[in-house]
Amino acid sequence: MTDTIRFDGRVAIITGAGNGLGKDYALELAKRGAKVVVNDLGGSGAGIGASRSAADLVVEEIRDSGGEAIANYDSIATREGGGKVVQDALEAFGTVDICINNAGFLRNNRFEDITDEELDAILGVHLKGAFYVSQPAFHAMRKNNYGRFIFTGSASAMFGHAWQANYAAAKGGLMGLSHIVAIEGSAYGITSNLLMPTAQSRLANQMTEGFMEIPEFVKSMSEADYAASTDRVTVPFNTPLVLYLVSEACTATHGLYSSNSGRYARVRICAAEGWVAPMGSTPPSPEDIAANFDRISNGAVYHEPMTVYDEFTAVAAAAKRQGVL
Ligand code: NAI
């Protein structure tokens, strides 16, 4: 198949592109013509230390194959560092078209034992880091009336994983951030989507076995059917979805996408049909809620609001269907 998805002339920032998923995105974008900013602090999978070699090796590999790339070694977990990544992109290549927020590490612990240090470091790199890079990138994209953002979420946040309360809180926050960037970006040709990748990487190797103490969670893990996953929980299986989402061909925005073992799927935040209390200014009682809790929890009709205000329309539709309006 010929490469119809191309990035010639496009400038892509990829944070944490020295290893794992980010490295593969960088190599593949460069192969298809993008000028790439390879950001990586170069620390361990637990976010300890720093080294220039991670970013340098990826830049070298891109240049050796005839591509264009520069390295940036700043930590994105500070406003200065995030700003410097974008500044380097502008100085080297004059603009920013694509921003893939990918950098991160793990510090897992049981919820009740997570320390301030474990909480701050994880919120700092995943949530604040994405904020610090994306704000100046958004400024640059707005000038061109074009931009593509990816925020990297996780099934750990959207679906749940024991011993990752700090990580899931950060990754869940990125869902909200991506929604708002998508809504505000819609005025300027900028799209934003959140990716939930799945890959055996050095990050995955940071998982400790402590969560084995939670019986229901272990049951879900041990009883899962991994039949479709053999040899497919790998980094390269995630990259095609990312490349499509950041391409000109893709105008989809405000979405959450899961990539798992070669299955690519939109993940949706939906509200059930629910139960609408009788019209009028008298609120229902807690007993009314208890009496209708099955309907509140299990309505057959689901609606996916794309803004806060969409939900009001869904409420009116539900009220009409239920004969209270
Ligand atoms: P990785 O450890 O191979 O790569 C992450 C890179 O981010 C590393 O090269 C690291 O040096 C860099 N980094 C860490 N802190 C940084 C900072 N402050 N500034 C700049 N760079 C920094 O991990 P992997 O698996 O490739 O993960 C990439 C992203 O995907 C992460 O956000 C991770 O949370 C997310 N993710 C990964 C999953 C997986 O199954 N591997 C599942 C769900 C999400």
Coordinates of C-alpha atoms and ligand atoms in Angstrom, one line a residue:
M1 CA 0.0 0.0 0.0
T2 CA 1.4 3.5 -0.8
D3 CA 1.7 6.0 2.0
T4 CA -1.2 8.3 1.4
I5 CA -1.0 9.7 5.0
R6 CA 1.9 12.1 4.7
F7 CA 3.3 14.8 7.0
D8 CA 5.6 16.7 4.5
G9 CA 6.2 20.2 5.8
R10 CA 4.5 19.5 9.1
V11 CA 6.3 20.0 12.5
A12 CA 5.6 17.5 15.2
I13 CA 6.5 17.8 18.9
I14 CA 6.5 14.4 20.7
T15 CA 7.2 14.5 24.4
G16 CA 9.0 11.5 26.0
A17 CA 10.0 10.4 22.5
G18 CA 13.3 8.8 23.6
N19 CA 11.7 5.4 24.4
G20 CA 8.7 3.2 23.9
L21 CA 5.6 4.6 22.3
G22 CA 6.9 8.1 21.7
K23 CA 10.0 6.9 20.0
D24 CA 8.0 4.9 17.5
Y25 CA 5.6 7.8 16.8
A26 CA 8.7 10.0 16.2
L27 CA 10.4 7.5 13.8
E28 CA 7.2 6.8 11.8
L29 CA 6.2 10.5 11.6
A30 CA 9.7 11.4 10.3
K31 CA 9.5 8.5 7.7
R32 CA 6.4 10.1 6.4
G33 CA 7.9 13.6 6.0
A34 CA 7.4 15.3 9.4
K35 CA 10.0 17.5 11.0
V36 CA 10.2 16.1 14.5
V37 CA 11.1 17.6 17.9
V38 CA 12.2 14.6 20.0
N39 CA 11.7 15.7 23.6
D40 CA 13.0 13.4 26.4
L41 CA 14.4 14.0 29.8
G42 CA 16.1 10.6 29.7
G43 CA 15.4 9.3 33.2
S44 CA 14.3 5.8 34.4
G45 CA 10.9 4.3 34.1
A46 CA 10.2 5.6 37.6
G47 CA 11.3 9.1 36.5
I48 CA 14.6 9.1 38.3
G49 CA 17.7 10.8 36.7
A50 CA 18.3 12.5 33.4
S51 CA 20.3 11.8 30.3
R52 CA 20.7 13.3 26.8
S53 CA 21.3 10.0 25.1
A54 CA 17.6 8.9 24.9
A55 CA 16.6 11.8 22.7
D56 CA 19.9 12.0 20.9
L57 CA 19.7 8.3 19.7
V58 CA 16.3 8.8 18.3
V59 CA 17.3 12.0 16.5
E60 CA 20.4 10.2 15.1
E61 CA 18.2 7.3 13.8
I62 CA 15.8 9.8 12.1
R63 CA 18.7 11.7 10.5
D64 CA 20.4 8.5 9.4
S65 CA 17.3 7.6 7.5
G66 CA 17.2 11.0 5.8
G67 CA 14.6 12.6 8.1
E68 CA 14.7 15.9 10.0
A69 CA 14.7 16.1 13.8
I70 CA 16.0 18.0 16.7
A71 CA 16.4 16.9 20.3
N72 CA 15.1 18.7 23.4
Y73 CA 16.1 17.5 26.8
D74 CA 13.9 19.6 29.1
S75 CA 11.6 18.2 31.7
I76 CA 8.1 19.0 30.6
A77 CA 7.0 18.9 34.2
T78 CA 7.8 22.6 34.6
R79 CA 6.3 25.6 32.8
E80 CA 9.8 26.7 31.7
G81 CA 10.6 23.2 30.3
G82 CA 7.3 22.9 28.5
G83 CA 7.8 26.4 27.0
K84 CA 11.3 25.5 25.9
V85 CA 10.1 22.5 23.9
V86 CA 7.8 24.7 21.9
Q87 CA 10.5 27.5 21.6
D88 CA 13.0 25.0 20.2
A89 CA 10.4 23.8 17.7
L90 CA 9.7 27.4 16.6
E91 CA 13.4 28.3 16.4
A92 CA 14.4 25.1 14.4
F93 CA 11.3 24.7 12.2
G94 CA 9.3 28.0 12.4
T95 CA 5.9 26.5 13.6
V96 CA 4.1 23.7 15.4
D97 CA 1.4 21.6 13.7
I98 CA 1.3 18.5 15.9
C99 CA 1.7 18.0 19.6
I100 CA 1.8 14.5 21.0
N101 CA 1.8 14.6 24.8
N102 CA 3.3 11.3 25.7
A103 CA 6.0 11.7 28.4
G104 CA 5.5 10.0 31.7
F105 CA 6.5 7.5 34.3
L106 CA 5.0 5.4 37.1
R107 CA 5.2 5.4 40.9
N108 CA 2.6 2.9 41.9
N109 CA 1.5 2.3 45.4
R110 CA -1.7 1.4 47.3
F111 CA -4.2 4.3 47.4
E112 CA -4.0 4.7 51.2
D113 CA -0.2 4.8 51.2
I114 CA 0.5 7.2 48.3
T115 CA 2.8 10.0 49.5
D116 CA 2.7 13.6 48.5
E117 CA 5.9 13.0 46.6
E118 CA 4.3 10.1 44.6
L119 CA 1.2 12.2 43.9
D120 CA 3.0 15.4 42.9
A121 CA 5.5 13.7 40.7
I122 CA 2.8 11.8 38.7
L123 CA 0.4 14.8 38.4
G124 CA 3.5 16.9 37.5
V125 CA 4.7 14.9 34.6
H126 CA 1.4 13.6 33.1
L127 CA -1.2 16.3 33.8
K128 CA 0.8 19.5 34.4
G129 CA 3.4 18.5 31.8
A130 CA 0.9 18.1 29.1
F131 CA -0.6 21.5 30.1
Y132 CA 2.8 23.2 30.0
V133 CA 3.7 22.0 26.5
S134 CA 0.2 22.3 25.0
Q135 CA -0.5 25.9 26.0
P136 CA 2.4 27.4 24.0
A137 CA 1.8 24.8 21.2
F138 CA -1.8 26.0 21.0
H139 CA -0.6 29.6 20.6
A140 CA 1.6 28.6 17.7
M141 CA -1.1 26.5 16.0
R142 CA -3.7 29.2 16.4
K143 CA -1.6 31.5 14.2
N144 CA -1.9 28.9 11.3
N145 CA -5.5 28.0 11.9
Y146 CA -4.3 24.3 12.0
G147 CA -3.3 21.9 14.7
R148 CA -3.5 18.3 16.0
F149 CA -3.2 17.4 19.7
I150 CA -2.9 14.0 21.3
F151 CA -3.1 13.6 25.0
T152 CA -2.1 10.2 26.3
G153 CA -4.6 8.7 28.8
S154 CA -4.8 5.2 30.0
A155 CA -7.2 2.3 30.5
S156 CA -6.0 2.5 34.2
A157 CA -7.9 5.8 34.5
M158 CA -10.9 5.2 32.2
F159 CA -11.6 1.6 33.3
G160 CA -9.5 1.1 36.4
H161 CA -6.3 -0.5 37.7
A162 CA -5.4 -1.2 41.4
W163 CA -2.4 0.6 42.9
Q164 CA -2.5 3.4 40.4
A165 CA -4.6 6.1 42.1
N166 CA -2.1 8.9 41.5
Y167 CA -1.6 7.8 37.8
A168 CA -5.3 7.4 37.1
A169 CA -6.1 10.8 38.7
A170 CA -3.5 12.4 36.3
K171 CA -4.6 10.4 33.2
G172 CA -8.3 11.1 34.0
G173 CA -7.5 14.8 34.2
L174 CA -6.1 14.6 30.8
M175 CA -9.4 13.5 29.4
G176 CA -11.0 16.8 30.7
L177 CA -8.0 18.8 29.3
S178 CA -8.3 17.2 25.9
H179 CA -12.1 17.9 25.8
I180 CA -11.5 21.6 26.5
V181 CA -8.7 21.9 24.0
A182 CA -11.0 20.3 21.4
I183 CA -13.8 22.7 22.1
E184 CA -11.7 25.8 22.2
G185 CA -9.6 24.5 19.3
S186 CA -12.7 24.1 17.1
A187 CA -12.6 27.8 16.5
Y188 CA -9.1 27.6 15.0
G189 CA -8.9 24.4 13.0
I190 CA -7.3 22.6 16.0
T191 CA -8.3 19.1 16.9
S192 CA -7.6 17.2 20.2
N193 CA -8.1 13.5 21.0
L194 CA -7.1 11.3 23.9
L195 CA -5.3 8.0 23.2
M196 CA -5.4 5.0 25.6
P197 CA -2.5 2.9 24.4
T198 CA -1.5 -0.6 25.5
A199 CA 2.1 -1.9 25.1
Q200 CA 4.7 -3.9 26.9
S201 CA 7.3 -1.2 27.5
R202 CA 9.8 -0.3 30.2
L203 CA 6.9 1.7 31.8
A204 CA 4.8 -1.5 31.9
N205 CA 7.9 -3.1 33.6
Q206 CA 7.5 -0.6 36.5
M207 CA 4.3 -2.4 37.6
T208 CA 4.8 -3.9 41.0
E209 CA 2.8 -7.0 42.1
G210 CA 1.4 -5.2 45.2
F211 CA -2.0 -5.0 43.6
M212 CA -2.3 -8.8 43.9
E213 CA -3.7 -8.2 47.4
I214 CA -7.0 -7.1 45.9
P215 CA -9.0 -10.3 45.2
E216 CA -11.7 -8.9 42.8
F217 CA -9.0 -7.2 40.8
V218 CA -6.8 -10.3 40.6
K219 CA -9.9 -12.3 39.5
S220 CA -10.4 -9.8 36.6
M221 CA -6.8 -10.1 35.6
S222 CA -6.5 -13.9 35.9
E223 CA -9.8 -14.6 34.2
A224 CA -9.3 -12.2 31.2
D225 CA -9.3 -13.8 27.8
Y226 CA -6.0 -12.8 26.2
A227 CA -6.6 -14.9 23.0
A228 CA -6.5 -11.9 20.7
S229 CA -3.4 -10.4 22.3
T230 CA -0.5 -12.8 21.6
D231 CA 2.4 -10.9 20.1
R232 CA 0.2 -7.8 19.7
V233 CA 0.7 -6.0 23.0
T234 CA 3.6 -4.2 21.4
V235 CA 4.5 -0.6 20.8
P236 CA 4.1 -0.6 16.9
F237 CA 0.5 -1.7 17.2
N238 CA -0.4 1.7 18.7
T239 CA 1.4 3.9 16.2
P240 CA -1.0 3.7 13.2
L241 CA -3.9 5.1 15.2
V242 CA -1.8 8.0 16.5
L243 CA -0.5 8.8 13.0
Y244 CA -4.1 8.8 11.6
L245 CA -5.4 11.0 14.4
V246 CA -2.7 13.6 13.9
S247 CA -3.0 13.7 10.1
E248 CA -4.7 16.2 7.9
A249 CA -7.0 13.4 6.8
C250 CA -8.5 13.1 10.2
T251 CA -10.8 15.9 11.4
A252 CA -12.3 13.9 14.3
T253 CA -11.9 15.7 17.5
H254 CA -13.0 15.5 21.2
G255 CA -12.7 11.8 21.1
L256 CA -11.2 9.1 23.3
Y257 CA -9.6 6.2 21.5
S258 CA -8.4 2.8 22.8
S259 CA -5.7 0.8 21.2
N260 CA -5.4 -2.7 22.6
S261 CA -3.9 -5.7 20.9
G262 CA -4.7 -4.5 17.4
R263 CA -8.3 -3.5 18.3
Y264 CA -8.9 0.2 17.8
A265 CA -12.1 1.6 19.3
R266 CA -13.7 4.9 20.3
V267 CA -14.4 5.1 24.0
R268 CA -17.4 7.2 24.9
I269 CA -18.5 9.1 27.9
C270 CA -22.3 8.7 27.9
A271 CA -25.2 9.4 30.2
A272 CA -28.0 6.9 30.5
E273 CA -31.6 7.9 29.8
G274 CA -32.1 8.0 33.5
W275 CA -35.2 9.0 35.4
V276 CA -36.7 12.5 35.2
A277 CA -38.5 13.8 38.3
P278 CA -42.0 15.3 37.8
M279 CA -41.8 18.8 36.3
G280 CA -42.1 21.8 38.8
S281 CA -39.9 23.4 41.3
T282 CA -40.1 20.8 44.0
P283 CA -37.1 18.5 44.0
P284 CA -37.6 14.8 44.5
S285 CA -36.8 13.1 47.9
P286 CA -33.9 10.7 48.5
E287 CA -36.7 8.0 48.7
D288 CA -37.8 8.9 45.1
I289 CA -34.2 8.4 44.1
A290 CA -34.0 5.0 45.8
A291 CA -37.3 4.0 44.1
N292 CA -36.0 4.9 40.7
F293 CA -32.4 3.9 41.1
D294 CA -32.6 1.0 38.7
R295 CA -33.8 3.4 35.9
I296 CA -31.1 6.0 36.9
S297 CA -28.4 3.3 36.6
N298 CA -29.6 1.2 33.7
G299 CA -31.5 3.3 31.2
A300 CA -31.6 1.7 27.8
V301 CA -31.0 5.0 25.8
Y302 CA -27.6 6.5 26.1
H303 CA -26.6 10.0 25.0
E304 CA -23.1 11.4 24.5
P305 CA -23.0 15.1 25.4
M306 CA -20.2 17.0 23.6
T307 CA -20.6 20.1 25.8
V308 CA -22.2 20.8 29.2
Y309 CA -25.2 22.3 27.3
D310 CA -25.8 19.2 25.2
E311 CA -26.9 17.5 28.4
F312 CA -29.8 19.9 28.9
T313 CA -31.1 18.9 25.5
A314 CA -30.8 15.2 26.4
V315 CA -32.7 15.9 29.7
A316 CA -35.5 17.5 27.8
A317 CA -35.6 14.6 25.3
A318 CA -35.7 12.1 28.2
A319 CA -38.5 14.1 30.0
K320 CA -40.6 14.0 26.8
R321 CA -40.0 10.3 26.3
Q322 CA -41.0 9.7 29.9
G323 CA -44.1 11.7 29.6
V324 CA -43.3 14.3 32.3
L325 CA -42.9 17.1 29.7
Ligands
NAI1 P1 8.5 4.8 28.3 O1 9.0 4.8 29.7 O2 9.0 3.8 27.4 O3 8.6 6.2 27.7 C1 8.2 7.4 28.4 C2 9.3 8.4 28.1 O4 8.9 9.7 28.8 C3 10.7 8.0 28.6 O5 11.6 8.1 27.5 C4 11.0 9.1 29.7 O6 12.4 9.4 29.7 C5 10.2 10.3 29.2 N1 9.9 11.2 30.3 C6 9.6 10.9 31.6 N2 9.5 12.0 32.3 C7 9.8 13.1 31.5 C8 9.8 14.5 31.6 N3 9.5 15.1 32.8 N4 10.1 15.3 30.6 C9 10.3 14.7 29.3 N5 10.3 13.3 29.1 C10 10.0 12.5 30.2 O7 6.9 4.6 28.5 P2 5.7 4.2 27.4 O8 5.1 2.9 27.8 O9 6.2 4.4 26.0 O10 4.6 5.3 27.8 C11 4.4 6.5 27.0 C12 3.1 7.1 27.5 O11 2.0 6.2 27.3 C13 3.1 7.5 29.0 O12 2.4 8.7 29.1 C14 2.3 6.3 29.6 O13 1.7 6.7 30.8 C15 1.3 6.0 28.6 N6 0.7 4.7 28.6 C16 1.4 3.6 28.4 C17 0.8 2.4 28.4 C18 1.6 1.1 28.1 O14 0.9 0.1 28.1 N7 2.8 1.2 27.9 C19 -0.6 2.2 28.8 C20 -1.3 3.4 29.0 C21 -0.6 4.6 28.9

